[in-house]
């Protein structure tokens, strides 16, 4: 499991390499909580509490905004094991010193794009002025694109699929929460403030627009109303106050707020339900910031494609490292039997594919998986060669040791006498017998023995011709016998190669089966996430429609029917396209496997033919004898 990463203090998030380097190290999924709101409304205090600290994000005690840009603080998630909580404290909106409303829109847009929970922090009450101050929500259609195609199309209907959940934190709240004279919960208070007015006049439409945007884009909404934290004279030193000096009611709401964020904030996900790690968040942030800085509207589809390319290349590298490090350890034990090397190859190939699948996403045509597969097969062939070389060296060393006494006898002319040929054959037979008993499991045992016998046949012929004890006829018979032995050994070499090829084919078949299983599992998971995302979005649209009908906005509710039908059609089309891509991937992978097997089968047939021809020659030789 990936280790959690904890920072001692916040880092500037925008235009700084150190923050991106920190995120690069976070392999865990991230829950990203961003706070936005007017400057000097106490945003940083809430973020410090979420970090479990009294201080950290700069609070400031004057009318001047302390937070510039976006600041990040990564801490282990308090309640979700194996998850990192990323807190983003944004520059206060509406700071008069900046005099640039576009800058505020960009900050708000980044907070929406990067977070899984967006906290909007305001003061006093949720009245029309407070909602108008949230004007940035009405500009999101101009600031964010979902798809790179259909440049002029309004794809804001897709926002609900990936936008963060929304929390409105109302600070210094002093009113009674009552609606029509009855006590109301915080959430009821928020929904009442977001209630639409009937009518189509320009004034009514302007009133309704930000409310409609909040309702449509943020289906999950929550409200917390915080009373004054302490006496007015103590507010400027809030971070230094003990609990005893603060309002118990304020502390209780703060505590409830933190618990809610910890329990209800989801892990950040990209479109199609892809889980975001710290590393991916860093890539996303850089992509969005660079895009916005260049004056272009950030596009989610393009961001996901860019992330997929980076992550898939890294996934191939990760998979290869897993395979290679395992095979390098195995290499220390070379030479091994082929079945042992093949068995470890299968295991490591499966683990490498698993590692790849875990990190990869949107490998729509399977090209990255194909690259991994080809590189693993290339490495495997290399390790097989290294194992064969080690086996060859070991077998040659063994034969050199066993034939040492014979070599000495040859030097001393021991066999250059009548009957010397039979003595030579007896010694050679003993060497072969001992060799076979010690090297019978080596992949190169037969081949090395064949080369050895060919070399010794030169000595054998010289000794045979010089042996005065044997007649010419006997010499001819022994010469033919020796040829038959050499041919038989050659057949054994080819049969061993054939057996090894069959073993390799079986290993490839099993590897392909496992790869196909993992691919199908990954595809099923991706399809499930895509379906869940669409269902979640549809449920929120149905809730909004029901709310419109309940409040008497039948015309708006009816218009939503058309929108939802189009939404269903698009989702069905996306699912169908994905299923077709997956089917094509499986087909291509199978085709590659079949082509590889066909090549090995052809090799197999050619070797079988050669063995049969040699066996025929061997039989002819025997009949001559």
mmCIF file of C-alpha atoms in Angstrom, residues 79-438:
data_model
loop_
_atom_site.group_PDB
_atom_site.id
_atom_site.type_symbol
_atom_site.label_atom_id
_atom_site.label_comp_id
_atom_site.label_asym_id
_atom_site.label_seq_id
_atom_site.Cartn_x
_atom_site.Cartn_y
_atom_site.Cartn_z
ATOM 1 C CA UNK A 79 -11.014 8.722 8.941
ATOM 2 C CA UNK A 80 -10.282 7.160 5.519
ATOM 3 C CA UNK A 81 -7.307 4.788 5.681
ATOM 4 C CA UNK A 82 -5.002 4.794 2.658
ATOM 5 C CA UNK A 83 -6.196 8.262 1.611
ATOM 6 C CA UNK A 84 -4.568 11.703 1.717
ATOM 7 C CA UNK A 85 -6.547 14.853 2.564
ATOM 8 C CA UNK A 86 -5.481 17.766 0.362
ATOM 9 C CA UNK A 87 -6.613 21.173 1.647
ATOM 10 C CA UNK A 88 -6.626 24.145 -0.733
ATOM 11 C CA UNK A 89 -6.978 27.612 0.779
ATOM 12 C CA UNK A 90 -7.703 30.121 -1.975
ATOM 13 C CA UNK A 91 -7.031 33.799 -2.273
ATOM 14 C CA UNK A 92 -9.967 35.910 -1.083
ATOM 15 C CA UNK A 93 -12.347 36.939 -3.834
ATOM 16 C CA UNK A 94 -13.211 40.597 -4.347
ATOM 17 C CA UNK A 95 -9.925 41.976 -2.964
ATOM 18 C CA UNK A 96 -9.947 45.668 -3.946
ATOM 19 C CA UNK A 97 -6.133 45.722 -4.225
ATOM 20 C CA UNK A 98 -6.233 43.348 -7.195
ATOM 21 C CA UNK A 99 -8.808 45.168 -9.279
ATOM 22 C CA UNK A 100 -9.038 42.128 -11.590
ATOM 23 C CA UNK A 101 -12.328 40.227 -11.589
ATOM 24 C CA UNK A 102 -10.960 37.760 -14.189
ATOM 25 C CA UNK A 103 -8.319 36.684 -11.677
ATOM 26 C CA UNK A 104 -11.096 35.903 -9.169
ATOM 27 C CA UNK A 105 -12.984 33.873 -11.791
ATOM 28 C CA UNK A 106 -9.827 31.855 -12.524
ATOM 29 C CA UNK A 107 -9.251 31.130 -8.813
ATOM 30 C CA UNK A 108 -12.892 30.018 -8.401
ATOM 31 C CA UNK A 109 -12.706 27.916 -11.587
ATOM 32 C CA UNK A 110 -9.500 26.167 -10.411
ATOM 33 C CA UNK A 111 -11.051 25.427 -7.011
ATOM 34 C CA UNK A 112 -14.048 23.798 -8.739
ATOM 35 C CA UNK A 113 -11.888 21.804 -11.155
ATOM 36 C CA UNK A 114 -9.488 20.481 -8.519
ATOM 37 C CA UNK A 115 -11.709 19.799 -5.509
ATOM 38 C CA UNK A 116 -14.004 16.956 -4.525
ATOM 39 C CA UNK A 117 -15.636 19.231 -1.906
ATOM 40 C CA UNK A 118 -15.985 22.985 -2.406
ATOM 41 C CA UNK A 119 -16.563 25.111 0.687
ATOM 42 C CA UNK A 120 -18.017 28.564 0.000
ATOM 43 C CA UNK A 121 -17.364 30.831 2.961
ATOM 44 C CA UNK A 122 -19.440 33.988 3.525
ATOM 45 C CA UNK A 123 -20.435 36.292 6.373
ATOM 46 C CA UNK A 124 -23.720 37.295 7.921
ATOM 47 C CA UNK A 125 -26.606 35.682 6.080
ATOM 48 C CA UNK A 126 -27.536 33.994 2.796
ATOM 49 C CA UNK A 127 -29.477 36.837 1.221
ATOM 50 C CA UNK A 128 -29.691 38.035 -2.359
ATOM 51 C CA UNK A 129 -26.476 40.055 -1.970
ATOM 52 C CA UNK A 130 -24.575 36.979 -0.706
ATOM 53 C CA UNK A 131 -25.808 34.941 -3.689
ATOM 54 C CA UNK A 132 -24.946 37.733 -6.129
ATOM 55 C CA UNK A 133 -21.436 37.739 -4.656
ATOM 56 C CA UNK A 134 -21.252 34.141 -5.825
ATOM 57 C CA UNK A 135 -21.474 35.471 -9.389
ATOM 58 C CA UNK A 136 -18.529 33.230 -10.395
ATOM 59 C CA UNK A 137 -20.832 30.222 -10.486
ATOM 60 C CA UNK A 138 -22.755 31.803 -13.399
ATOM 61 C CA UNK A 139 -19.503 32.204 -15.334
ATOM 62 C CA UNK A 140 -18.468 28.550 -15.133
ATOM 63 C CA UNK A 141 -19.907 27.713 -18.561
ATOM 64 C CA UNK A 142 -17.486 30.280 -20.012
ATOM 65 C CA UNK A 143 -14.583 29.053 -17.852
ATOM 66 C CA UNK A 144 -14.856 25.260 -18.263
ATOM 67 C CA UNK A 145 -15.432 22.961 -21.236
ATOM 68 C CA UNK A 146 -16.241 19.267 -20.862
ATOM 69 C CA UNK A 147 -15.495 18.135 -24.426
ATOM 70 C CA UNK A 148 -12.975 19.371 -26.962
ATOM 71 C CA UNK A 149 -15.453 18.897 -29.833
ATOM 72 C CA UNK A 150 -18.669 20.960 -30.268
ATOM 73 C CA UNK A 151 -16.905 24.202 -29.371
ATOM 74 C CA UNK A 152 -20.105 26.229 -29.336
ATOM 75 C CA UNK A 153 -22.307 23.636 -27.624
ATOM 76 C CA UNK A 154 -23.426 24.138 -24.032
ATOM 77 C CA UNK A 155 -22.145 21.065 -22.194
ATOM 78 C CA UNK A 156 -22.910 22.420 -18.704
ATOM 79 C CA UNK A 157 -25.428 19.563 -18.326
ATOM 80 C CA UNK A 158 -22.367 17.326 -17.905
ATOM 81 C CA UNK A 159 -21.001 19.386 -14.974
ATOM 82 C CA UNK A 160 -23.081 17.423 -12.499
ATOM 83 C CA UNK A 161 -21.034 14.305 -13.315
ATOM 84 C CA UNK A 162 -17.765 15.589 -11.957
ATOM 85 C CA UNK A 163 -18.384 18.812 -10.022
ATOM 86 C CA UNK A 164 -17.545 18.760 -6.298
ATOM 87 C CA UNK A 165 -20.077 18.559 -3.501
ATOM 88 C CA UNK A 166 -20.910 22.019 -2.164
ATOM 89 C CA UNK A 167 -20.841 23.341 1.425
ATOM 90 C CA UNK A 168 -21.949 26.878 2.271
ATOM 91 C CA UNK A 169 -20.316 28.029 5.501
ATOM 92 C CA UNK A 170 -22.063 31.141 6.849
ATOM 93 C CA UNK A 171 -19.856 32.902 9.404
ATOM 94 C CA UNK A 172 -20.928 35.318 12.162
ATOM 95 C CA UNK A 173 -24.547 34.233 11.744
ATOM 96 C CA UNK A 174 -26.821 36.042 14.204
ATOM 97 C CA UNK A 175 -30.348 35.550 12.826
ATOM 98 C CA UNK A 176 -32.904 33.045 13.995
ATOM 99 C CA UNK A 177 -33.285 30.235 11.448
ATOM 100 C CA UNK A 178 -37.012 30.469 10.783
ATOM 101 C CA UNK A 179 -39.074 30.000 7.626
ATOM 102 C CA UNK A 180 -42.710 31.228 7.762
ATOM 103 C CA UNK A 181 -42.387 31.407 11.547
ATOM 104 C CA UNK A 182 -41.179 27.799 11.918
ATOM 105 C CA UNK A 183 -37.724 26.630 13.009
ATOM 106 C CA UNK A 184 -35.616 25.506 10.071
ATOM 107 C CA UNK A 185 -32.499 23.375 9.792
ATOM 108 C CA UNK A 186 -29.340 24.797 8.231
ATOM 109 C CA UNK A 187 -29.969 22.835 5.008
ATOM 110 C CA UNK A 188 -33.600 24.021 4.826
ATOM 111 C CA UNK A 189 -32.338 27.565 5.302
ATOM 112 C CA UNK A 190 -29.957 27.139 2.324
ATOM 113 C CA UNK A 191 -32.622 25.604 0.063
ATOM 114 C CA UNK A 192 -35.041 28.395 0.988
ATOM 115 C CA UNK A 193 -32.389 30.967 0.012
ATOM 116 C CA UNK A 194 -31.921 29.168 -3.335
ATOM 117 C CA UNK A 195 -35.671 29.092 -4.049
ATOM 118 C CA UNK A 196 -36.532 30.369 -7.542
ATOM 119 C CA UNK A 197 -39.029 33.141 -8.293
ATOM 120 C CA UNK A 198 -41.799 32.480 -10.809
ATOM 121 C CA UNK A 199 -41.898 34.636 -13.932
ATOM 122 C CA UNK A 200 -39.820 35.412 -17.026
ATOM 123 C CA UNK A 201 -39.003 39.092 -16.645
ATOM 124 C CA UNK A 202 -35.356 40.152 -16.954
ATOM 125 C CA UNK A 203 -35.197 40.984 -13.247
ATOM 126 C CA UNK A 204 -36.613 37.567 -12.248
ATOM 127 C CA UNK A 205 -34.247 35.732 -14.626
ATOM 128 C CA UNK A 206 -31.261 37.617 -13.209
ATOM 129 C CA UNK A 207 -32.437 36.702 -9.696
ATOM 130 C CA UNK A 208 -32.882 33.027 -10.625
ATOM 131 C CA UNK A 209 -29.699 32.520 -12.680
ATOM 132 C CA UNK A 210 -27.122 32.053 -9.848
ATOM 133 C CA UNK A 211 -29.624 29.944 -7.892
ATOM 134 C CA UNK A 212 -30.288 27.705 -10.892
ATOM 135 C CA UNK A 213 -26.557 27.318 -11.501
ATOM 136 C CA UNK A 214 -25.925 26.270 -7.877
ATOM 137 C CA UNK A 215 -28.824 23.793 -8.015
ATOM 138 C CA UNK A 216 -27.823 22.347 -11.397
ATOM 139 C CA UNK A 217 -24.066 22.164 -10.969
ATOM 140 C CA UNK A 218 -23.874 21.167 -7.291
ATOM 141 C CA UNK A 219 -26.495 18.457 -6.610
ATOM 142 C CA UNK A 220 -24.963 17.678 -3.197
ATOM 143 C CA UNK A 221 -25.411 20.770 -0.987
ATOM 144 C CA UNK A 222 -24.896 21.334 2.727
ATOM 145 C CA UNK A 223 -25.031 24.403 4.968
ATOM 146 C CA UNK A 224 -23.398 25.307 8.296
ATOM 147 C CA UNK A 225 -24.198 28.522 10.178
ATOM 148 C CA UNK A 226 -21.432 29.602 12.561
ATOM 149 C CA UNK A 227 -22.123 32.092 15.368
ATOM 150 C CA UNK A 228 -19.479 34.669 16.384
ATOM 151 C CA UNK A 229 -16.414 32.714 17.580
ATOM 152 C CA UNK A 230 -15.479 34.999 20.447
ATOM 153 C CA UNK A 231 -15.709 38.529 21.765
ATOM 154 C CA UNK A 232 -14.969 41.163 19.033
ATOM 155 C CA UNK A 233 -11.713 42.246 20.684
ATOM 156 C CA UNK A 234 -10.358 38.656 20.450
ATOM 157 C CA UNK A 235 -11.163 37.976 16.783
ATOM 158 C CA UNK A 236 -7.818 39.335 15.574
ATOM 159 C CA UNK A 237 -5.938 36.631 17.527
ATOM 160 C CA UNK A 238 -8.261 33.688 16.879
ATOM 161 C CA UNK A 239 -5.455 31.214 16.224
ATOM 162 C CA UNK A 240 -3.905 31.918 19.634
ATOM 163 C CA UNK A 241 -7.086 31.537 21.703
ATOM 164 C CA UNK A 242 -7.748 28.606 24.008
ATOM 165 C CA UNK A 243 -11.055 26.748 23.705
ATOM 166 C CA UNK A 244 -12.175 28.337 26.972
ATOM 167 C CA UNK A 245 -11.999 31.811 25.369
ATOM 168 C CA UNK A 246 -14.183 30.770 22.420
ATOM 169 C CA UNK A 247 -17.919 30.338 22.070
ATOM 170 C CA UNK A 248 -18.918 26.732 22.862
ATOM 171 C CA UNK A 249 -21.624 26.941 20.184
ATOM 172 C CA UNK A 250 -19.050 28.069 17.597
ATOM 173 C CA UNK A 251 -16.737 25.202 18.573
ATOM 174 C CA UNK A 252 -19.634 22.739 18.312
ATOM 175 C CA UNK A 253 -20.546 23.901 14.781
ATOM 176 C CA UNK A 254 -16.857 23.814 13.792
ATOM 177 C CA UNK A 255 -16.591 20.288 15.122
ATOM 178 C CA UNK A 256 -19.729 19.207 13.207
ATOM 179 C CA UNK A 257 -18.375 20.869 10.070
ATOM 180 C CA UNK A 258 -15.075 18.961 10.315
ATOM 181 C CA UNK A 259 -16.841 15.640 10.999
ATOM 182 C CA UNK A 260 -19.117 16.168 8.005
ATOM 183 C CA UNK A 261 -16.193 16.966 5.690
ATOM 184 C CA UNK A 262 -14.237 13.930 6.888
ATOM 185 C CA UNK A 263 -17.176 11.532 6.562
ATOM 186 C CA UNK A 264 -18.961 12.837 3.469
ATOM 187 C CA UNK A 265 -16.215 14.212 1.221
ATOM 188 C CA UNK A 266 -15.492 11.722 -1.547
ATOM 189 C CA UNK A 267 -12.187 10.858 -3.154
ATOM 190 C CA UNK A 268 -11.526 13.159 -6.129
ATOM 191 C CA UNK A 269 -12.517 11.582 -9.436
ATOM 192 C CA UNK A 270 -12.120 12.506 -13.071
ATOM 193 C CA UNK A 271 -14.805 12.134 -15.698
ATOM 194 C CA UNK A 272 -15.806 8.441 -16.148
ATOM 195 C CA UNK A 273 -15.166 7.797 -12.450
ATOM 196 C CA UNK A 274 -11.347 7.635 -12.623
ATOM 197 C CA UNK A 275 -9.844 7.927 -9.131
ATOM 198 C CA UNK A 276 -7.296 10.737 -8.701
ATOM 199 C CA UNK A 277 -4.043 10.181 -6.788
ATOM 200 C CA UNK A 278 -1.856 13.032 -5.509
ATOM 201 C CA UNK A 279 0.409 12.547 -8.495
ATOM 202 C CA UNK A 280 -2.494 12.886 -10.967
ATOM 203 C CA UNK A 281 -3.784 15.936 -9.071
ATOM 204 C CA UNK A 282 -0.392 17.583 -9.576
ATOM 205 C CA UNK A 283 -0.520 16.911 -13.323
ATOM 206 C CA UNK A 284 -4.096 18.211 -13.485
ATOM 207 C CA UNK A 285 -3.249 21.392 -11.590
ATOM 208 C CA UNK A 286 -0.311 22.136 -13.892
ATOM 209 C CA UNK A 287 -2.413 21.408 -16.972
ATOM 210 C CA UNK A 288 -5.270 23.673 -15.839
ATOM 211 C CA UNK A 289 -2.994 26.507 -14.669
ATOM 212 C CA UNK A 290 -0.964 26.461 -17.909
ATOM 213 C CA UNK A 291 -4.174 26.391 -19.972
ATOM 214 C CA UNK A 292 -5.786 29.271 -18.052
ATOM 215 C CA UNK A 293 -2.536 31.286 -18.120
ATOM 216 C CA UNK A 294 -2.407 30.970 -21.916
ATOM 217 C CA UNK A 295 -5.906 32.474 -22.140
ATOM 218 C CA UNK A 296 -7.564 29.227 -23.255
ATOM 219 C CA UNK A 297 -10.629 27.697 -21.553
ATOM 220 C CA UNK A 298 -9.613 24.496 -19.719
ATOM 221 C CA UNK A 299 -11.198 21.359 -21.204
ATOM 222 C CA UNK A 300 -11.790 18.292 -19.052
ATOM 223 C CA UNK A 301 -11.583 15.850 -21.934
ATOM 224 C CA UNK A 302 -8.206 17.254 -23.051
ATOM 225 C CA UNK A 303 -6.919 17.202 -19.457
ATOM 226 C CA UNK A 304 -7.931 13.550 -19.060
ATOM 227 C CA UNK A 305 -6.306 12.626 -22.398
ATOM 228 C CA UNK A 306 -3.082 14.404 -21.357
ATOM 229 C CA UNK A 307 -3.145 12.685 -17.947
ATOM 230 C CA UNK A 308 -3.850 9.316 -19.545
ATOM 231 C CA UNK A 309 -0.820 9.648 -21.809
ATOM 232 C CA UNK A 310 1.504 10.495 -18.896
ATOM 233 C CA UNK A 311 0.039 7.865 -16.574
ATOM 234 C CA UNK A 312 -0.077 5.105 -19.200
ATOM 235 C CA UNK A 313 3.563 5.657 -20.171
ATOM 236 C CA UNK A 314 4.459 5.524 -16.472
ATOM 237 C CA UNK A 315 2.243 2.422 -16.031
ATOM 238 C CA UNK A 316 4.226 0.614 -18.768
ATOM 239 C CA UNK A 317 7.457 1.609 -17.006
ATOM 240 C CA UNK A 318 6.123 0.426 -13.613
ATOM 241 C CA UNK A 319 5.027 -2.912 -15.077
ATOM 242 C CA UNK A 320 8.404 -3.449 -16.735
ATOM 243 C CA UNK A 321 10.257 -2.627 -13.512
ATOM 244 C CA UNK A 322 8.204 -5.231 -11.608
ATOM 245 C CA UNK A 323 8.945 -7.859 -14.277
ATOM 246 C CA UNK A 324 12.609 -6.993 -14.698
ATOM 247 C CA UNK A 325 13.472 -6.768 -10.989
ATOM 248 C CA UNK A 326 11.884 -10.202 -10.418
ATOM 249 C CA UNK A 327 13.713 -11.791 -13.357
ATOM 250 C CA UNK A 328 17.017 -10.212 -12.303
ATOM 251 C CA UNK A 329 16.662 -11.953 -8.925
ATOM 252 C CA UNK A 330 15.889 -15.227 -10.715
ATOM 253 C CA UNK A 331 18.958 -14.694 -12.950
ATOM 254 C CA UNK A 332 21.182 -15.133 -9.875
ATOM 255 C CA UNK A 333 20.091 -18.796 -9.856
ATOM 256 C CA UNK A 334 20.781 -19.442 -13.578
ATOM 257 C CA UNK A 335 21.052 -21.988 -15.083
ATOM 258 C CA UNK A 336 17.594 -23.381 -14.356
ATOM 259 C CA UNK A 337 15.242 -25.797 -16.033
ATOM 260 C CA UNK A 338 13.094 -24.134 -18.679
ATOM 261 C CA UNK A 339 9.887 -24.886 -16.749
ATOM 262 C CA UNK A 340 11.232 -22.954 -13.740
ATOM 263 C CA UNK A 341 12.127 -19.912 -15.875
ATOM 264 C CA UNK A 342 8.755 -20.090 -17.704
ATOM 265 C CA UNK A 343 6.827 -20.432 -14.454
ATOM 266 C CA UNK A 344 8.476 -17.330 -12.949
ATOM 267 C CA UNK A 345 8.000 -15.458 -16.240
ATOM 268 C CA UNK A 346 4.258 -16.209 -16.131
ATOM 269 C CA UNK A 347 3.969 -15.101 -12.505
ATOM 270 C CA UNK A 348 5.931 -11.874 -13.063
ATOM 271 C CA UNK A 349 4.183 -11.138 -16.360
ATOM 272 C CA UNK A 350 0.833 -11.405 -14.563
ATOM 273 C CA UNK A 351 2.060 -9.156 -11.710
ATOM 274 C CA UNK A 352 3.444 -6.626 -14.223
ATOM 275 C CA UNK A 353 0.101 -6.520 -16.075
ATOM 276 C CA UNK A 354 -1.664 -6.058 -12.736
ATOM 277 C CA UNK A 355 0.685 -3.175 -11.852
ATOM 278 C CA UNK A 356 0.043 -1.627 -15.261
ATOM 279 C CA UNK A 357 -3.746 -1.998 -14.937
ATOM 280 C CA UNK A 358 -3.716 -0.367 -11.514
ATOM 281 C CA UNK A 359 -2.141 2.843 -12.812
ATOM 282 C CA UNK A 360 -3.362 3.003 -16.411
ATOM 283 C CA UNK A 361 -6.625 4.514 -17.606
ATOM 284 C CA UNK A 362 -8.225 5.396 -20.917
ATOM 285 C CA UNK A 363 -5.909 3.016 -22.831
ATOM 286 C CA UNK A 364 -8.761 2.928 -25.334
ATOM 287 C CA UNK A 365 -7.057 1.014 -28.133
ATOM 288 C CA UNK A 366 -4.864 -1.099 -25.843
ATOM 289 C CA UNK A 367 -1.685 0.317 -27.407
ATOM 290 C CA UNK A 368 0.057 0.807 -24.048
ATOM 291 C CA UNK A 369 -0.811 -2.715 -22.907
ATOM 292 C CA UNK A 370 0.517 -3.984 -26.256
ATOM 293 C CA UNK A 371 3.783 -2.083 -25.652
ATOM 294 C CA UNK A 372 4.116 -3.660 -22.207
ATOM 295 C CA UNK A 373 3.387 -7.111 -23.628
ATOM 296 C CA UNK A 374 5.957 -6.743 -26.432
ATOM 297 C CA UNK A 375 8.653 -5.405 -24.097
ATOM 298 C CA UNK A 376 8.068 -8.230 -21.587
ATOM 299 C CA UNK A 377 8.294 -10.841 -24.366
ATOM 300 C CA UNK A 378 11.513 -9.258 -25.621
ATOM 301 C CA UNK A 379 12.963 -9.310 -22.093
ATOM 302 C CA UNK A 380 11.806 -12.925 -21.635
ATOM 303 C CA UNK A 381 13.629 -13.991 -24.821
ATOM 304 C CA UNK A 382 16.735 -12.258 -23.472
ATOM 305 C CA UNK A 383 16.503 -14.063 -20.123
ATOM 306 C CA UNK A 384 15.983 -17.391 -21.918
ATOM 307 C CA UNK A 385 19.196 -16.753 -23.878
ATOM 308 C CA UNK A 386 21.068 -15.843 -20.702
ATOM 309 C CA UNK A 387 19.807 -19.018 -19.030
ATOM 310 C CA UNK A 388 20.911 -21.054 -22.073
ATOM 311 C CA UNK A 389 24.363 -19.406 -22.026
ATOM 312 C CA UNK A 390 24.728 -20.170 -18.306
ATOM 313 C CA UNK A 391 23.594 -23.740 -18.946
ATOM 314 C CA UNK A 392 26.012 -24.087 -21.849
ATOM 315 C CA UNK A 393 28.944 -22.827 -19.736
ATOM 316 C CA UNK A 394 28.036 -25.201 -16.888
ATOM 317 C CA UNK A 395 27.704 -28.205 -19.223
ATOM 318 C CA UNK A 396 30.975 -27.396 -20.997
ATOM 319 C CA UNK A 397 32.742 -27.048 -17.629
ATOM 320 C CA UNK A 398 31.298 -30.395 -16.517
ATOM 321 C CA UNK A 399 32.433 -32.167 -19.717
ATOM 322 C CA UNK A 400 35.858 -30.531 -19.484
ATOM 323 C CA UNK A 401 36.197 -31.880 -15.933
ATOM 324 C CA UNK A 402 34.903 -35.375 -16.797
ATOM 325 C CA UNK A 403 37.043 -35.676 -19.937
ATOM 326 C CA UNK A 404 40.205 -34.415 -18.199
ATOM 327 C CA UNK A 405 41.744 -37.903 -17.725
ATOM 328 C CA UNK A 406 40.955 -38.785 -21.400
ATOM 329 C CA UNK A 407 42.675 -35.582 -22.570
ATOM 330 C CA UNK A 408 45.793 -36.554 -20.578
ATOM 331 C CA UNK A 409 45.743 -40.073 -22.068
ATOM 332 C CA UNK A 410 45.462 -38.600 -25.589
ATOM 333 C CA UNK A 411 48.481 -36.372 -24.915
ATOM 334 C CA UNK A 412 50.490 -39.357 -23.657
ATOM 335 C CA UNK A 413 49.466 -41.510 -26.681
ATOM 336 C CA UNK A 414 47.713 -44.046 -24.413
ATOM 337 C CA UNK A 415 45.236 -45.053 -27.171
ATOM 338 C CA UNK A 416 47.865 -45.322 -29.948
ATOM 339 C CA UNK A 417 48.214 -49.115 -29.647
ATOM 340 C CA UNK A 418 46.392 -52.259 -30.773
ATOM 341 C CA UNK A 419 42.997 -52.363 -29.012
ATOM 342 C CA UNK A 420 43.299 -48.643 -28.260
ATOM 343 C CA UNK A 421 40.040 -47.809 -30.100
ATOM 344 C CA UNK A 422 37.938 -50.001 -27.781
ATOM 345 C CA UNK A 423 39.674 -48.470 -24.739
ATOM 346 C CA UNK A 424 38.887 -44.980 -26.139
ATOM 347 C CA UNK A 425 35.209 -45.921 -26.740
ATOM 348 C CA UNK A 426 34.917 -47.359 -23.201
ATOM 349 C CA UNK A 427 36.328 -44.162 -21.640
ATOM 350 C CA UNK A 428 34.057 -42.018 -23.845
ATOM 351 C CA UNK A 429 31.045 -44.129 -22.845
ATOM 352 C CA UNK A 430 31.867 -43.603 -19.138
ATOM 353 C CA UNK A 431 32.195 -39.828 -19.669
ATOM 354 C CA UNK A 432 28.790 -39.684 -21.425
ATOM 355 C CA UNK A 433 27.185 -41.835 -18.729
ATOM 356 C CA UNK A 434 28.497 -39.620 -15.900
ATOM 357 C CA UNK A 435 27.616 -36.461 -17.816
ATOM 358 C CA UNK A 436 24.019 -37.600 -18.445
ATOM 359 C CA UNK A 437 23.491 -38.445 -14.793
ATOM 360 C CA UNK A 438 24.724 -34.981 -13.691
#
